[in-house]
mmCIF file of C-alpha atoms in Angstrom:
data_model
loop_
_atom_site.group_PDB
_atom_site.id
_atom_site.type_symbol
_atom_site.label_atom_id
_atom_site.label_comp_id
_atom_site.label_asym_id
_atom_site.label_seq_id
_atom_site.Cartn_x
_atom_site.Cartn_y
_atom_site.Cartn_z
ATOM 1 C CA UNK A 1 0.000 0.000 0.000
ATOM 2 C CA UNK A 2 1.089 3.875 -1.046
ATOM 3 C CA UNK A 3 0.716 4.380 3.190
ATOM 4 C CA UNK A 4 3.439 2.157 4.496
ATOM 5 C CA UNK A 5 6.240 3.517 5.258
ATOM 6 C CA UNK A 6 4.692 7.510 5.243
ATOM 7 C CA UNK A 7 5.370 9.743 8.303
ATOM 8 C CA UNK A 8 2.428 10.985 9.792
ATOM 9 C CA UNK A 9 3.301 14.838 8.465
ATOM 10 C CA UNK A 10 3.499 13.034 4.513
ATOM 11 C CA UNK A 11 0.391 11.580 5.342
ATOM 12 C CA UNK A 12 -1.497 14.195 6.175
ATOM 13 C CA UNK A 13 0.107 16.402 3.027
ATOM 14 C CA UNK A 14 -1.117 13.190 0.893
ATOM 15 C CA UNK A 15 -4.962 12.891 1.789
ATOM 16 C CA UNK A 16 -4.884 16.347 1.605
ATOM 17 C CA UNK A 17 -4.150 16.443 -1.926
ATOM 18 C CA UNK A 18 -6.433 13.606 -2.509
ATOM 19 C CA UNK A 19 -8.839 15.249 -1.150
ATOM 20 C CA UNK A 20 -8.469 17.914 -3.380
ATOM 21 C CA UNK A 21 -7.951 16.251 -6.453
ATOM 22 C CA UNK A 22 -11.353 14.484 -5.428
ATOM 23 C CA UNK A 23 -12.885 17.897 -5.087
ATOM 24 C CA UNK A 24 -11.055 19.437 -8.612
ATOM 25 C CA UNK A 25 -13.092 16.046 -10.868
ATOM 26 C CA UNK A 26 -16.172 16.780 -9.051
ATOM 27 C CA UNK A 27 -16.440 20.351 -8.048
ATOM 28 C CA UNK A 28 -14.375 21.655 -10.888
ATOM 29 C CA UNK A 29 -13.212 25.654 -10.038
ATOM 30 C CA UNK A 30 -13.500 28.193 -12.594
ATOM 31 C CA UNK A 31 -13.019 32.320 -11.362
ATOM 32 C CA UNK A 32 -15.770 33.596 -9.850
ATOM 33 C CA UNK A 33 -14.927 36.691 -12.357
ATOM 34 C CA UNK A 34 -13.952 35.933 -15.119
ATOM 35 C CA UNK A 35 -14.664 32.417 -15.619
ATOM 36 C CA UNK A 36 -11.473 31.146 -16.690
ATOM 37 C CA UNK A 37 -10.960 27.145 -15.309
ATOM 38 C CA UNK A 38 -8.598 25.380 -11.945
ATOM 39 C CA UNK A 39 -8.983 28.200 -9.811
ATOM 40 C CA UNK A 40 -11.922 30.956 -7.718
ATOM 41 C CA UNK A 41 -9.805 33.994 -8.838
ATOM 42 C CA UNK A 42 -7.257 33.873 -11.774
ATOM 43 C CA UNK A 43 -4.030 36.191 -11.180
ATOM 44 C CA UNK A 44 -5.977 38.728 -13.479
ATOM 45 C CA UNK A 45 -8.874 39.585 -11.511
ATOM 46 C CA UNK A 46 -6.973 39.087 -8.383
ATOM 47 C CA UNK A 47 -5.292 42.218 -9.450
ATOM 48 C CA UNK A 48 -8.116 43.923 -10.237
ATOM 49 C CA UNK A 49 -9.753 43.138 -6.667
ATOM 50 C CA UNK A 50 -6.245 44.961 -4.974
ATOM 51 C CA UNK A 51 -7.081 48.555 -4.125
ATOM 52 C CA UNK A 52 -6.212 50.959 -1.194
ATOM 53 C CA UNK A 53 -7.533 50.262 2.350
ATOM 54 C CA UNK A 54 -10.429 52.033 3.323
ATOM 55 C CA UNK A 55 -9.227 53.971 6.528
ATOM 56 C CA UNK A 56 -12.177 56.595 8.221
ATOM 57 C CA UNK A 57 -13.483 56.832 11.629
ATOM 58 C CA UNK A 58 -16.119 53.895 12.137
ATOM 59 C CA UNK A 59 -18.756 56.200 13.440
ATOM 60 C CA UNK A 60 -19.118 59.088 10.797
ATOM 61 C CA UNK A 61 -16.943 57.513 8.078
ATOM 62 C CA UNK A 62 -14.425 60.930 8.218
ATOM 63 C CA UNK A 63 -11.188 59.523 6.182
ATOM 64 C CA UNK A 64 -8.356 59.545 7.900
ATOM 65 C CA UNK A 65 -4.515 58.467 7.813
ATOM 66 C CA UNK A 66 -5.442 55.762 10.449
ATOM 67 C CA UNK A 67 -8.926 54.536 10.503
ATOM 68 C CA UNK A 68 -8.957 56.569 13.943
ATOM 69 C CA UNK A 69 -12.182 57.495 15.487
ATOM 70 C CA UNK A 70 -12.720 61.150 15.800
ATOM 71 C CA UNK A 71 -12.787 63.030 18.794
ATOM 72 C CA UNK A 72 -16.317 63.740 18.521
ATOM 73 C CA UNK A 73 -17.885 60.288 18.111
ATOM 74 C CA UNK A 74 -15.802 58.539 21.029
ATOM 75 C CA UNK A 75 -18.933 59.008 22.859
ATOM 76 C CA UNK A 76 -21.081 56.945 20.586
ATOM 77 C CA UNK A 77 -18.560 54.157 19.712
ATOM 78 C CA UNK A 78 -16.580 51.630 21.472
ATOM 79 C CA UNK A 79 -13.973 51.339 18.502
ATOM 80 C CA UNK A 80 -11.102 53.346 18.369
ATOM 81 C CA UNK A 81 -9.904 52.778 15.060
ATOM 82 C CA UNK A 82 -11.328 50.816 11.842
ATOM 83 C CA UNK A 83 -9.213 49.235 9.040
ATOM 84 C CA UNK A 84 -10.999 47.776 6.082
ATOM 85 C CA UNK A 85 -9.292 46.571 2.663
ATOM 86 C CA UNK A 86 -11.755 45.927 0.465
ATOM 87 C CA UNK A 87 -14.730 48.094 -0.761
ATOM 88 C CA UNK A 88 -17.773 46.213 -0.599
ATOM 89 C CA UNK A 89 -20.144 47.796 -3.196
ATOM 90 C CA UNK A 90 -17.683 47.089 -5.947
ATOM 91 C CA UNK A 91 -19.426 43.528 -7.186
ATOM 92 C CA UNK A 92 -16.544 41.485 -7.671
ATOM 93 C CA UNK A 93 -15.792 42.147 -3.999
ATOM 94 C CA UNK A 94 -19.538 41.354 -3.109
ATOM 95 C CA UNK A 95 -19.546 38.371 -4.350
ATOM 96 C CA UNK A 96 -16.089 36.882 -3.140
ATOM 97 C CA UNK A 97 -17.806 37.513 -0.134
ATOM 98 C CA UNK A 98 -21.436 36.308 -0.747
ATOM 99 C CA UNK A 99 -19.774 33.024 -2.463
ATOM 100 C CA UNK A 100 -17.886 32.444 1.030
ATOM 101 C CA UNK A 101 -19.793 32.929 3.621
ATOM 102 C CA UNK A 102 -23.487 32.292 2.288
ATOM 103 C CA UNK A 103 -22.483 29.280 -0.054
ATOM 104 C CA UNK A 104 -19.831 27.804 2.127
ATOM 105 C CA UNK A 105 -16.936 28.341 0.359
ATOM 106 C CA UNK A 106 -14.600 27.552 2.879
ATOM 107 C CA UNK A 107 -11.667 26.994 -0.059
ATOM 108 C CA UNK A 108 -11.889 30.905 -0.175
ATOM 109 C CA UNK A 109 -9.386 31.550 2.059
ATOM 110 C CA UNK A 110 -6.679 30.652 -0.053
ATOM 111 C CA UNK A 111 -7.096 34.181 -2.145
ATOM 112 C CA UNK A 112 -8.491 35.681 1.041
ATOM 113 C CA UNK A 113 -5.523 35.078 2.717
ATOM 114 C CA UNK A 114 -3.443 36.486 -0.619
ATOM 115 C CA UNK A 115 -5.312 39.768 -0.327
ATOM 116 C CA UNK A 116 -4.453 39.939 3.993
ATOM 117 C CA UNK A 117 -1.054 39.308 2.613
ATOM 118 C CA UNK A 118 -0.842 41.766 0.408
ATOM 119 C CA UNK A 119 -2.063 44.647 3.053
ATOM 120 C CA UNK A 120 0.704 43.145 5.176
ATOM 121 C CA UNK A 121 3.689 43.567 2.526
ATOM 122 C CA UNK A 122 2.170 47.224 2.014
ATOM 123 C CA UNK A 123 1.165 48.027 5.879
ATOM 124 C CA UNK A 124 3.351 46.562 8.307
ATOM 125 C CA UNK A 125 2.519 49.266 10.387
ATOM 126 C CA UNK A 126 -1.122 49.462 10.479
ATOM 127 C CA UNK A 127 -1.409 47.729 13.734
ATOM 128 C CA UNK A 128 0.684 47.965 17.511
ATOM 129 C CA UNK A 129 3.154 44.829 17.492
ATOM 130 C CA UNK A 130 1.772 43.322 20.574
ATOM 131 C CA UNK A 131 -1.841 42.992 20.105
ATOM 132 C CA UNK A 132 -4.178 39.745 19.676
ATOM 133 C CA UNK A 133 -6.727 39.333 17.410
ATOM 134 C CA UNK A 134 -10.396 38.590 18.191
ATOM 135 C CA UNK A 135 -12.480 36.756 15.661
ATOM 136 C CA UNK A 136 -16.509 38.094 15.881
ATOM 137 C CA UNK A 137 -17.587 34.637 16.832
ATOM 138 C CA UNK A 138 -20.689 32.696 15.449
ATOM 139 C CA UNK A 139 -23.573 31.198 17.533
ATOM 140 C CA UNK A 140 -23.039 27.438 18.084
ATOM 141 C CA UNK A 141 -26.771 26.785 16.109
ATOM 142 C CA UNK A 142 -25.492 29.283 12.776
ATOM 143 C CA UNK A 143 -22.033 27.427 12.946
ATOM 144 C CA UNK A 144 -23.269 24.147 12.740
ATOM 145 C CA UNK A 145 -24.832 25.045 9.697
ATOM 146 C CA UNK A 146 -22.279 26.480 7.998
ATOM 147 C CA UNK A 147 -19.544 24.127 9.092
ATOM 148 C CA UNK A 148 -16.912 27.210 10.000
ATOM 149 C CA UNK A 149 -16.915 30.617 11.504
ATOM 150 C CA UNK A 150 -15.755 33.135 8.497
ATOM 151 C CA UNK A 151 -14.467 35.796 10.688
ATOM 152 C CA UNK A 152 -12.449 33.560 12.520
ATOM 153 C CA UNK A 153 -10.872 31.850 9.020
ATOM 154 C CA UNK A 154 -9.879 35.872 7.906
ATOM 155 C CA UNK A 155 -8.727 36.257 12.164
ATOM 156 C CA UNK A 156 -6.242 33.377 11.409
ATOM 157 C CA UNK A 157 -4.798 34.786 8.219
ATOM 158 C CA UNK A 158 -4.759 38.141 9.599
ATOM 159 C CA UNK A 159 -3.233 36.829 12.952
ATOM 160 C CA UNK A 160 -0.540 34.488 10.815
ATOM 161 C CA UNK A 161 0.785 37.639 8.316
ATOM 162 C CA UNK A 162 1.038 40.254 10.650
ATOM 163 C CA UNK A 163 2.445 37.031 13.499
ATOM 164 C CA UNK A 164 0.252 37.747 16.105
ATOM 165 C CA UNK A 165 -1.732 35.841 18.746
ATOM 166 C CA UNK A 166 -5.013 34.744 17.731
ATOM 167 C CA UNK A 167 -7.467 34.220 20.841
ATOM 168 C CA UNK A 168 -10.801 33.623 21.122
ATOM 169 C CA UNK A 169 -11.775 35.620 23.681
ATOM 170 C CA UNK A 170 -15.715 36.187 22.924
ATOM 171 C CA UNK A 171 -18.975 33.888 23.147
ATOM 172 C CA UNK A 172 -21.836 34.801 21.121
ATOM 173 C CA UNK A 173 -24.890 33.648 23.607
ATOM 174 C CA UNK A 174 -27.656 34.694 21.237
ATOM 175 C CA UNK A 175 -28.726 33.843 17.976
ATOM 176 C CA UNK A 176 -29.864 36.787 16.381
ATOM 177 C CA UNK A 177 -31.385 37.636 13.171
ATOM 178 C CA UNK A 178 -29.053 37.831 9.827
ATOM 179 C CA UNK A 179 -27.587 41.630 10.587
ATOM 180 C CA UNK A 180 -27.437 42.062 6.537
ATOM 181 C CA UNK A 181 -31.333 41.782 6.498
ATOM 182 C CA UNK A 182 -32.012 45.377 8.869
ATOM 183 C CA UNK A 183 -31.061 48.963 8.930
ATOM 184 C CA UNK A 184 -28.737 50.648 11.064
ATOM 185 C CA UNK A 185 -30.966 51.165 14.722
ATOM 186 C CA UNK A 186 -32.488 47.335 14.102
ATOM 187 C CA UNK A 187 -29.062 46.076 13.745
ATOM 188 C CA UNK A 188 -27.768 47.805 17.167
ATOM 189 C CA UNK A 189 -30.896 46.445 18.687
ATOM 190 C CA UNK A 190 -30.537 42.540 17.468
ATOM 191 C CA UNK A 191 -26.918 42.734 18.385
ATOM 192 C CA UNK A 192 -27.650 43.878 21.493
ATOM 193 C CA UNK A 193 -26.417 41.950 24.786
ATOM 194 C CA UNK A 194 -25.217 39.004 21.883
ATOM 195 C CA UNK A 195 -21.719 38.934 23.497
ATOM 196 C CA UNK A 196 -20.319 37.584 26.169
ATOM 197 C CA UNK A 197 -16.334 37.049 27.387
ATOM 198 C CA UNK A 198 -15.831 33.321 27.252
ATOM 199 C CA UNK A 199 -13.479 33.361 30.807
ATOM 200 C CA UNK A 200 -14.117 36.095 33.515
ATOM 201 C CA UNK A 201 -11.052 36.811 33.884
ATOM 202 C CA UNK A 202 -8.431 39.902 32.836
ATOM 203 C CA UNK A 203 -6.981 41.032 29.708
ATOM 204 C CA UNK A 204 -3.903 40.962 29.922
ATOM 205 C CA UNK A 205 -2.867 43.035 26.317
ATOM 206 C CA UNK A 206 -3.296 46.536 25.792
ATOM 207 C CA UNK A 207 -4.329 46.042 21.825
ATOM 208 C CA UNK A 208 -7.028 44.200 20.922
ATOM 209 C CA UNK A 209 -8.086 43.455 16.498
ATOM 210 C CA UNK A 210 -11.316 42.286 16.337
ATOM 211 C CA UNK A 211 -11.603 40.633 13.109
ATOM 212 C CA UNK A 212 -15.021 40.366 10.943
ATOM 213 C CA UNK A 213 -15.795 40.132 6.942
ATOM 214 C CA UNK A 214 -17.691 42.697 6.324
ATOM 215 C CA UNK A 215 -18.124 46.629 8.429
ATOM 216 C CA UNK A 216 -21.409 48.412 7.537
ATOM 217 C CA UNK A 217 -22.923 50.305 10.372
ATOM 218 C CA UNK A 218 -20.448 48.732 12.640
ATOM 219 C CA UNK A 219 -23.094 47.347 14.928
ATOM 220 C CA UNK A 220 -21.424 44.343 15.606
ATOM 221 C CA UNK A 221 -17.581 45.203 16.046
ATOM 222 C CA UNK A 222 -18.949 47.960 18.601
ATOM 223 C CA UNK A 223 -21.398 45.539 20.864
ATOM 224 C CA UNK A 224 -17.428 43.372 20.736
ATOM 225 C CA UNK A 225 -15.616 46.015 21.931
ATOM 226 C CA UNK A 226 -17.979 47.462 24.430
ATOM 227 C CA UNK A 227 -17.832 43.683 26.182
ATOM 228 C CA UNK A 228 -13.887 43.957 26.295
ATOM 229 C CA UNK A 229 -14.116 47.260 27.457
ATOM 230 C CA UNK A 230 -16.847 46.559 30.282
ATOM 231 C CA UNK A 231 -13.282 44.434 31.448
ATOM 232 C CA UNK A 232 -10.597 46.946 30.406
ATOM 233 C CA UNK A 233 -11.544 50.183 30.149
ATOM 234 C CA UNK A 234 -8.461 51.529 28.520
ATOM 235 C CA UNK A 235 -8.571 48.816 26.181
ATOM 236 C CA UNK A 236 -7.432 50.127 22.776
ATOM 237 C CA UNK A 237 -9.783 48.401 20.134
ATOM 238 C CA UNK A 238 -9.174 48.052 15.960
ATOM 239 C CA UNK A 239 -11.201 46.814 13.888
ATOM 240 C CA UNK A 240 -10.710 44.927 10.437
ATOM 241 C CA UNK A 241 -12.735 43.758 8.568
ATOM 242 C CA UNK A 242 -12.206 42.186 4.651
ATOM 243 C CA UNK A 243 -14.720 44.933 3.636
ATOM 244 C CA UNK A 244 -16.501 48.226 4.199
ATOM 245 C CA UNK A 245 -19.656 48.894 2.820
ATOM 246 C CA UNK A 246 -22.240 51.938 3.164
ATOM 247 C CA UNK A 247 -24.532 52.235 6.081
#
């Protein structure tokens, strides 16, 4: 048999590819773009999907160098900065999106993690050097139907380019409506009281980067970060999301 004599690490590496050559016969890829066969974005759209980050206060959407909130909506926000790469009402970026979270795309994260890297390579900066990263976690009864937590797959490939520590520090102890579905005050109210810290205990880092796919009122990175800061009030908060869309 091909398995005798394989180390457990060669083992692994082998199903994998079988598992993806199984997946190629059946499920063959073609770009969700262009079309073009063997892979979800070909190196030509991929450049197309590249842009600058978006970087404006997460409250009133002011641009700034940062993503910092301004002075005069740290009253009504938890956040203190936002970082977004992607703009979400271009359509290509839409439906990269749509295609991974709402049809289970979990092979995604391959280009996902491309376009994290590529932020990286252009802003080492854009973040303190000792911070963690938060994934926005997923009720137990939505990730059992989806099979995987998106913000937590873009947390990991955030948390791996910029090598930071990846925690999960949140619980999400309601399962609310789909946020996409309401407007900006229905959203703050189905969010509301969702999250919970998974161990009462303290936090121990001054930075935290709570990581989600999409920002669009920023309803759900705030009701995070007011949680974290309900246990360290000085807590300085980012969020990132893959996109930023229009309230």
């Amino acid at each position: 048999m091909v398995f005798i004599g394989m180390s457990k690490a060669k083992l692994v590496d082998f199903l994998a590819w079988l598992k993806q050559l199984f997946l190629a016969s059946v499920f063959p890829k073609f770009c969700l773009f262009c079309g073009k066969e063997g892979v979800w974005i070909c190196e030509n759209c991929f450049s197309k999907l590249l842009q600058e980050p978006i970087l404006a206060c997460p409250n009133c959407k002011s641009e700034n160098p940062f993503g910092q909130t301004c002075a005069s909506c740290r009253e009504e926000i938890c956040l203190d900065y936002q970082v977004s790469i992607l703009d979400y009402q271009k359509e290509q970026v839409k439906k990269l999106i749509q295609k991974f979270k709402y049809d289970y795309v979990e092979d995604l994260s391959t280009p996902i993690s491309r376009i994290i890297k590529n932020f990286q390579e252009n802003f080492p900066d854009a973040f303190p050097k000792k911070g963690i990263v938060v994934p926005v976690p997923l009720h137990i009864k939505r990730y059992k139907q989806r099979g995987f937590n998106q913000a937590s797959i873009i947390a990991e490939k955030l948390a791996k380019h910029y090598d930071f520590e990846l925690k999960d520090l949140l619980r999400r102890n309601k399962n609310t409506n789909k946020q996409a579905d309401l407007d900006k005050q229905q959203r703050q109210e189905n969010i509301k009281g969702a999250f919970e810290l998974k161990q009462q205990k303290n936090i121990s880092h001054n930075s935290v980067i709570l990581v989600d796919d999409v920002f669009t009122t920023g309803s759900t990175l705030n009701e995070c970060a007011k949680v974290l800061k309900q246990h360290k009030i000085d807590l300085e908060i980012f969020g990132f999301t893959l996109a930023r869309g229009i309230n």
